[in-house]
Each structure stands twice: as C-alpha cells, then as structure tokens.
PDB file of C-alpha atoms in Angstrom:
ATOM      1  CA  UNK M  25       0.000   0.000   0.000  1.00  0.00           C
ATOM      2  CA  UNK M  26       1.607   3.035  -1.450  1.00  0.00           C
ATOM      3  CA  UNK M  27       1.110   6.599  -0.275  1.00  0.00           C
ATOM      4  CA  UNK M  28       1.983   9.299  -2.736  1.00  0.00           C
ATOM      5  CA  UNK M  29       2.798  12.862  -1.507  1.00  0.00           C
ATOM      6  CA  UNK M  30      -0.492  14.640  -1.980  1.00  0.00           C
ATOM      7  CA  UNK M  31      -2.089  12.119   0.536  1.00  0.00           C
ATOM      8  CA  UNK M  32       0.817  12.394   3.284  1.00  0.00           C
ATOM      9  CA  UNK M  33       0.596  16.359   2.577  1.00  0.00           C
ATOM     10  CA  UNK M  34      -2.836  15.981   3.127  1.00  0.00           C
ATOM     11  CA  UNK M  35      -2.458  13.733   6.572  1.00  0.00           C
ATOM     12  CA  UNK M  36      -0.441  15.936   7.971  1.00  0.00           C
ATOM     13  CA  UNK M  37      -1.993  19.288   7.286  1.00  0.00           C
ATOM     14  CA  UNK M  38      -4.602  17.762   8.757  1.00  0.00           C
ATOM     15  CA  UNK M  39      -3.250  16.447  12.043  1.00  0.00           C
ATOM     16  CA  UNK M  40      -2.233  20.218  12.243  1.00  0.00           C
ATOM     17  CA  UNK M  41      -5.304  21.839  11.556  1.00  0.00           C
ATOM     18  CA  UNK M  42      -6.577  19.491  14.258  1.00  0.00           C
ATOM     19  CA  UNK M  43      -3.965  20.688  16.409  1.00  0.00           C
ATOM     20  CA  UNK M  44      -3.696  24.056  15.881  1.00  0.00           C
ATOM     21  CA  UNK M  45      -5.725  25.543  12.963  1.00  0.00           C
ATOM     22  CA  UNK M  46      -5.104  29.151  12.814  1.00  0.00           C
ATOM     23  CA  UNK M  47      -1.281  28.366  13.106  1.00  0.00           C
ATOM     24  CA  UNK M  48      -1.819  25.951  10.192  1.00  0.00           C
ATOM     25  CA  UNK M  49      -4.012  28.213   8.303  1.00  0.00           C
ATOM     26  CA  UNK M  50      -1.697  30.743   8.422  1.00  0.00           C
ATOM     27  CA  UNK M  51       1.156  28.717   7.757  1.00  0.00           C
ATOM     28  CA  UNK M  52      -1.036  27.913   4.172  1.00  0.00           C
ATOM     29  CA  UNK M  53      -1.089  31.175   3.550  1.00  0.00           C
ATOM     30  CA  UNK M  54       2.564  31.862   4.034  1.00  0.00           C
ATOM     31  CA  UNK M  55       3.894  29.020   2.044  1.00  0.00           C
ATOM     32  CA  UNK M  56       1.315  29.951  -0.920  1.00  0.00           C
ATOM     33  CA  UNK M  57       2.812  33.175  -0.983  1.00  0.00           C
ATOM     34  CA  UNK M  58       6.572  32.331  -0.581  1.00  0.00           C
ATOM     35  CA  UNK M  59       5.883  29.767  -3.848  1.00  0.00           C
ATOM     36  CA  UNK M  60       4.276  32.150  -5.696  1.00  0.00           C
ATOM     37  CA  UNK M  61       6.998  35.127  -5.172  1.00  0.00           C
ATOM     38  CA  UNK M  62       9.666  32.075  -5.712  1.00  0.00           C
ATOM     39  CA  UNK M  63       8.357  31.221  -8.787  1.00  0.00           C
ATOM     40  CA  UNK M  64       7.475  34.867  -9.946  1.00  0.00           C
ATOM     41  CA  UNK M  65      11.276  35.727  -8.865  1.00  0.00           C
ATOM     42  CA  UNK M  66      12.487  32.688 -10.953  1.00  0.00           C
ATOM     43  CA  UNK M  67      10.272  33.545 -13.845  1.00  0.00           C
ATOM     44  CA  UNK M  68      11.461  37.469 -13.460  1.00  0.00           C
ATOM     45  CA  UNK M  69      15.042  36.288 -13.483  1.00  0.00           C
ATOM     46  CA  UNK M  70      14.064  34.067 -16.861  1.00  0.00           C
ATOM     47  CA  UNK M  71      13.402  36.609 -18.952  1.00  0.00           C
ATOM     48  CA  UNK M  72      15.691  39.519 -17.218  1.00  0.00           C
ATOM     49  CA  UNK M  73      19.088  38.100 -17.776  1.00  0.00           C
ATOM     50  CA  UNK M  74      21.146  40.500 -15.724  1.00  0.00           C
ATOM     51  CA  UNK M  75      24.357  39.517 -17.511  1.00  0.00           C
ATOM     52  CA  UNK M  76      23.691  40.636 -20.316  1.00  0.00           C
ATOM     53  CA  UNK M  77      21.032  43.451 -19.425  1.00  0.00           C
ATOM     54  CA  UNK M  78      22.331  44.351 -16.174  1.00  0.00           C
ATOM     55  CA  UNK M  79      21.473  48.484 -15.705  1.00  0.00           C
ATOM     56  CA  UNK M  80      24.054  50.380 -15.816  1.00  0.00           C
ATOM     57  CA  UNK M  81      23.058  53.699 -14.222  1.00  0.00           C
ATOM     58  CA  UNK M  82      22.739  54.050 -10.722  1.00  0.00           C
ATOM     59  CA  UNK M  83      19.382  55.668 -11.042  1.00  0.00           C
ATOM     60  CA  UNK M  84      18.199  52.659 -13.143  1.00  0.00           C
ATOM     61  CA  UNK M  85      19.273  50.226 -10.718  1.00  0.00           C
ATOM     62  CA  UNK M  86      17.079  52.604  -7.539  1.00  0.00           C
ATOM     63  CA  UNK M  87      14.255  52.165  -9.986  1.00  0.00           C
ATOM     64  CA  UNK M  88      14.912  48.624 -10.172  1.00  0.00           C
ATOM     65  CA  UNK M  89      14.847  48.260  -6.207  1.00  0.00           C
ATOM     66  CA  UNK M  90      12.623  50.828  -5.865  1.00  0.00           C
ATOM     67  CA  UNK M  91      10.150  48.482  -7.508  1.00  0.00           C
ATOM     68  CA  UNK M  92      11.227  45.109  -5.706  1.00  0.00           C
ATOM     69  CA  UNK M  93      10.823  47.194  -2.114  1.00  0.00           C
ATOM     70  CA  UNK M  94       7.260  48.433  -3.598  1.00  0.00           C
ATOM     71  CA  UNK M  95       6.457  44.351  -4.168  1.00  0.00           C
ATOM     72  CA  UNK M  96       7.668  43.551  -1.265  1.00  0.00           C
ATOM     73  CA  UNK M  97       5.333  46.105   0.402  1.00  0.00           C
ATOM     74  CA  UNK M  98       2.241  44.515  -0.944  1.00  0.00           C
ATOM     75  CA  UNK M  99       3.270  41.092  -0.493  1.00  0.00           C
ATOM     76  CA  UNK M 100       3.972  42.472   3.514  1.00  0.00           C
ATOM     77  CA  UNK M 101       0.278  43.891   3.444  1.00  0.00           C
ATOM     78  CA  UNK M 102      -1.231  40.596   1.843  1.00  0.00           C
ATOM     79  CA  UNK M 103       0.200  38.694   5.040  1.00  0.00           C
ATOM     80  CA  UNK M 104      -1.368  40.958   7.038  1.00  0.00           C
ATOM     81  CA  UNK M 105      -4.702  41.018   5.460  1.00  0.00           C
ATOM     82  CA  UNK M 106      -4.528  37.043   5.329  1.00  0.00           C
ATOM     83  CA  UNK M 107      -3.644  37.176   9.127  1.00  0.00           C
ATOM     84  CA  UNK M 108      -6.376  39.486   9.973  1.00  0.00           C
ATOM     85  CA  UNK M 109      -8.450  37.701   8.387  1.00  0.00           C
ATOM     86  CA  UNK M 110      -7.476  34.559  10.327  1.00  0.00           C
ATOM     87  CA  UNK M 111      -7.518  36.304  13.472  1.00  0.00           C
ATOM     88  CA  UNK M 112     -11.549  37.296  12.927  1.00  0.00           C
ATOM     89  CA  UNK M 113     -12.208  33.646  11.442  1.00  0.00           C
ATOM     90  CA  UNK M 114     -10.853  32.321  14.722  1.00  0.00           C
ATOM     91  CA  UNK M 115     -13.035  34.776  16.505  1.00  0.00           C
ATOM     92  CA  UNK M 116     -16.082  34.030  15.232  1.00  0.00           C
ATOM     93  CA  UNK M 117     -15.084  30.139  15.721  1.00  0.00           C
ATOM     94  CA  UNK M 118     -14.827  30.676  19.374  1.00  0.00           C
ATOM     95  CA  UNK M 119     -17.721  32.772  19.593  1.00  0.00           C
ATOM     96  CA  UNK M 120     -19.786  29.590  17.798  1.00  0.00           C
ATOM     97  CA  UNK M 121     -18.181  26.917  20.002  1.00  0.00           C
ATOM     98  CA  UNK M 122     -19.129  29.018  23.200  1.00  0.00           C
ATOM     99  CA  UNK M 123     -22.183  29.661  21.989  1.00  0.00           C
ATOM    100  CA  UNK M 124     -22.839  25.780  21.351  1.00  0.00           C
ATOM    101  CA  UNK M 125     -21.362  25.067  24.963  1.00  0.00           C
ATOM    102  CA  UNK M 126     -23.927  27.262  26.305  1.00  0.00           C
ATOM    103  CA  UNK M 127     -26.646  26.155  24.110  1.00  0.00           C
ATOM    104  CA  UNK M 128     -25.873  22.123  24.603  1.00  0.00           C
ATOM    105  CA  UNK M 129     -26.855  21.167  28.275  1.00  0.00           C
ATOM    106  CA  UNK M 130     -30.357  22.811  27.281  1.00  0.00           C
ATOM    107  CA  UNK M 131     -30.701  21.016  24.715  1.00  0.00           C
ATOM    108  CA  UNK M 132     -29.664  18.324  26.513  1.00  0.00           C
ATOM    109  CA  UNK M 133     -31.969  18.927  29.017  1.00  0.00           C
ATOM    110  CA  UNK M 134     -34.900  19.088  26.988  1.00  0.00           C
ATOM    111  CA  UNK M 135     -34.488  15.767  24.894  1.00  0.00           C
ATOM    112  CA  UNK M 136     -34.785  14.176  28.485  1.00  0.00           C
ATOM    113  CA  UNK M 137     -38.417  15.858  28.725  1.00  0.00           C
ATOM    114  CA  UNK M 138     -39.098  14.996  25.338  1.00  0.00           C
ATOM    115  CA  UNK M 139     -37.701  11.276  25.573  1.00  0.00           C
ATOM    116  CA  UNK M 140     -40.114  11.265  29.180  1.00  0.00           C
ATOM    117  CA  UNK M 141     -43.365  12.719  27.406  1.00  0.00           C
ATOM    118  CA  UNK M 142     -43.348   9.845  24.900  1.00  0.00           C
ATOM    119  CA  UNK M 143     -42.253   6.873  27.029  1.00  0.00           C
ATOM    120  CA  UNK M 144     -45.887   8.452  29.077  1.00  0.00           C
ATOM    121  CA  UNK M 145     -47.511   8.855  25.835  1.00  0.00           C
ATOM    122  CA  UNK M 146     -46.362   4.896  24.776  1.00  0.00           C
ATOM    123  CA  UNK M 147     -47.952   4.023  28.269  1.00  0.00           C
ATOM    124  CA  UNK M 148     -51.434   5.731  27.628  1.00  0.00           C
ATOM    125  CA  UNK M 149     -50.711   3.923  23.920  1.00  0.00           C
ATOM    126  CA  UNK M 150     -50.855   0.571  25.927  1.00  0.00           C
ATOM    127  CA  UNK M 151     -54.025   1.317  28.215  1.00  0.00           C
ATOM    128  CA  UNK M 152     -55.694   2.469  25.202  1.00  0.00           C
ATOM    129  CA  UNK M 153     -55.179  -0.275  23.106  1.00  0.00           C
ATOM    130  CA  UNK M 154     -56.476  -2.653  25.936  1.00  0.00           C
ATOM    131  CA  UNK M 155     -59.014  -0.473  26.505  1.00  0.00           C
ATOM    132  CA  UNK M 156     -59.793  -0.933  22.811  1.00  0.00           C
ATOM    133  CA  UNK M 157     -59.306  -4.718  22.597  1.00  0.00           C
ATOM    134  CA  UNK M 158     -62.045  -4.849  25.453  1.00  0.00           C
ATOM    135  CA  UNK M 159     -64.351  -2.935  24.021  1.00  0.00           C
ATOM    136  CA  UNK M 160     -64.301  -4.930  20.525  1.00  0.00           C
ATOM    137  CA  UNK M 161     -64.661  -8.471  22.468  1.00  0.00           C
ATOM    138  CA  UNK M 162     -67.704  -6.834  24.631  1.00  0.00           C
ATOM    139  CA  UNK M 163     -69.528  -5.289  21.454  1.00  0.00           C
ATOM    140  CA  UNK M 164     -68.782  -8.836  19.474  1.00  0.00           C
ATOM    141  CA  UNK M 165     -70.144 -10.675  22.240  1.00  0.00           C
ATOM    142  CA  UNK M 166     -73.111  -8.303  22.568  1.00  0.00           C
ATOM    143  CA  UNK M 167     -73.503  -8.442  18.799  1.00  0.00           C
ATOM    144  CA  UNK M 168     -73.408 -12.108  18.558  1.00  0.00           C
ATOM    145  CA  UNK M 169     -76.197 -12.419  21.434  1.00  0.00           C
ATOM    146  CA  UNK M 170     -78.314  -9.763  19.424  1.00  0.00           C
ATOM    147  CA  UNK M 171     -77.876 -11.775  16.320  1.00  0.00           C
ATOM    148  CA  UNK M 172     -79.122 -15.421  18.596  1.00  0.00           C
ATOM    149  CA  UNK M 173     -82.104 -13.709  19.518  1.00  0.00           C
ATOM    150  CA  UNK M 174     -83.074 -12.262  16.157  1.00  0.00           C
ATOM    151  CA  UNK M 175     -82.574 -15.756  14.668  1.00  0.00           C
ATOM    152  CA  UNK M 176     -84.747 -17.225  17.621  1.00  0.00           C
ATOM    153  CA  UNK M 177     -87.118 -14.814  16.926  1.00  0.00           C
ATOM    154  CA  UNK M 178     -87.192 -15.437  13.227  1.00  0.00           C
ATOM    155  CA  UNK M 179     -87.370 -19.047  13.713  1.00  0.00           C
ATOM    156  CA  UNK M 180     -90.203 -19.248  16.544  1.00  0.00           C
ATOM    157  CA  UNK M 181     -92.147 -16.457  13.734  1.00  0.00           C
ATOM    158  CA  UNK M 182     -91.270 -19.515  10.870  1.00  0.00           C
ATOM    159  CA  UNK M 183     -92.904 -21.844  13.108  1.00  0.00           C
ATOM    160  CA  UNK M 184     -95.817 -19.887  13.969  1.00  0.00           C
ATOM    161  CA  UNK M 185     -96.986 -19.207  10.609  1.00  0.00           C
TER     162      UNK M 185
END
C-alpha cells in the first residue's frame, strides 16, 4: 500500500489543523505566498538576464529596487490582510463553540423531557389499546347475542306461521 505525496501532505496538514488551525491556516497562507513570489522571482530572473542586461546607471538600478521594495510592500500587506483575516475567522469560531457550549446542556436537558413525554404517551398507547381490545370483544359478544335472539325470533315467527 503506497502513499503518494499529496495524501501524506494531506495527513499531515490535517493532524495540524486538528492541532492548531489558525497556526496551520496561516502557515497555508505563508507558504502559498513564498511559492508564488519564488516562482514569480524565478520567472522574473528568466526573462531579465542580468548579464547581459544588467542596468548600468545608478538611477536605473534605484528604480529597479525601488520596484522590488514596492512588491515587497504589498506582499507584507497581503500577510497581514490574510492574518487578519485569520484572526476574525478564529473569533467568530470561538464565539460559535461558546455559543454551542452554552446552548448544549439545554438542549440536553430538553431531549430528556421529550424522551419522558413519549415513554408516558407509549404508556397511555398501551391502556388504550387494551381499553380498545375490550371494548371490541364486549360489542362482538353483545352483537353475537343480538344476532341469537333475532334468529330465535325469526325461527319461533317460521314456526308460527
């Protein structure tokens, strides 16, 4: 039984999350962002070969890292977007969980009353259907002895007539 990378990545984000999920979140995030100025920076570096293009005025080259520190700037406010972000997700996680903490010994409380109301509804169930089943025995025996005496009667006419 082989596992390939994606499903051991997987497993152990997971056991992290489990652990510790805004630090895993957040370290998401992070590596996300570290790839994607890695392979921006490689790709940049592709097609700028500084060898042969490399500036060779000073005020070129303060362009140059005028830009990268301008990148680097939005890339710092991204993080902390993404961590802000992370820090009101986690927020509103807590607030749920306390809120279902509070909510879950009332519940609790009330299936009990629920669960007792139908075991004393089965119980009236039981008396009724007894109640029933005696009922339907007297009115068949009461319906058979109504049916001997019109046939008696019917007969003893027969023989009269």
């Amino acid at each position: 039984m082989s596992m390939d990378v994606s499903t051991i990545l997987a497993d152990l984000i997971s056991e992290s999350y489990k652990r510790n999920p805004k630090l895993t979140i957040f370290g998401i995030f992070f590596s996300i962002t570290l790839v994607v100025v890695a392979v921006s920076t490689t790709e940049y570096l592709k097609d700028r070969d500084f060898k042969k293009n490399a500036p060779k005025d000073v005020v070129v080259q303060i362009q140059e890292l005028e830009k990268l520190d301008e990148g680097l700037t939005k890339l710092s406010a991204f993080i902390q977007l993404q961590k802000q972000q992370l820090n009101e997700k986690q927020a509103v996680i807590s607030s749920l969980e306390k809120k279902r903490s509070e909510l879950e010994p009332i519940v609790n409380s009330q299936s009990e009353v629920v669960e007792a109301i139908f075991k004393v509804q089965e119980q009236r169930a039981q008396q009724n259907k007894w109640l029933d089943l005696g009922i339907g025995f007297a009115l068949g025996i009461l319906g058979s002895l109504i049916a001997s005496v019109i046939f008696k009667l019917i007969d003893r006419r027969r023989g009269n007539i």
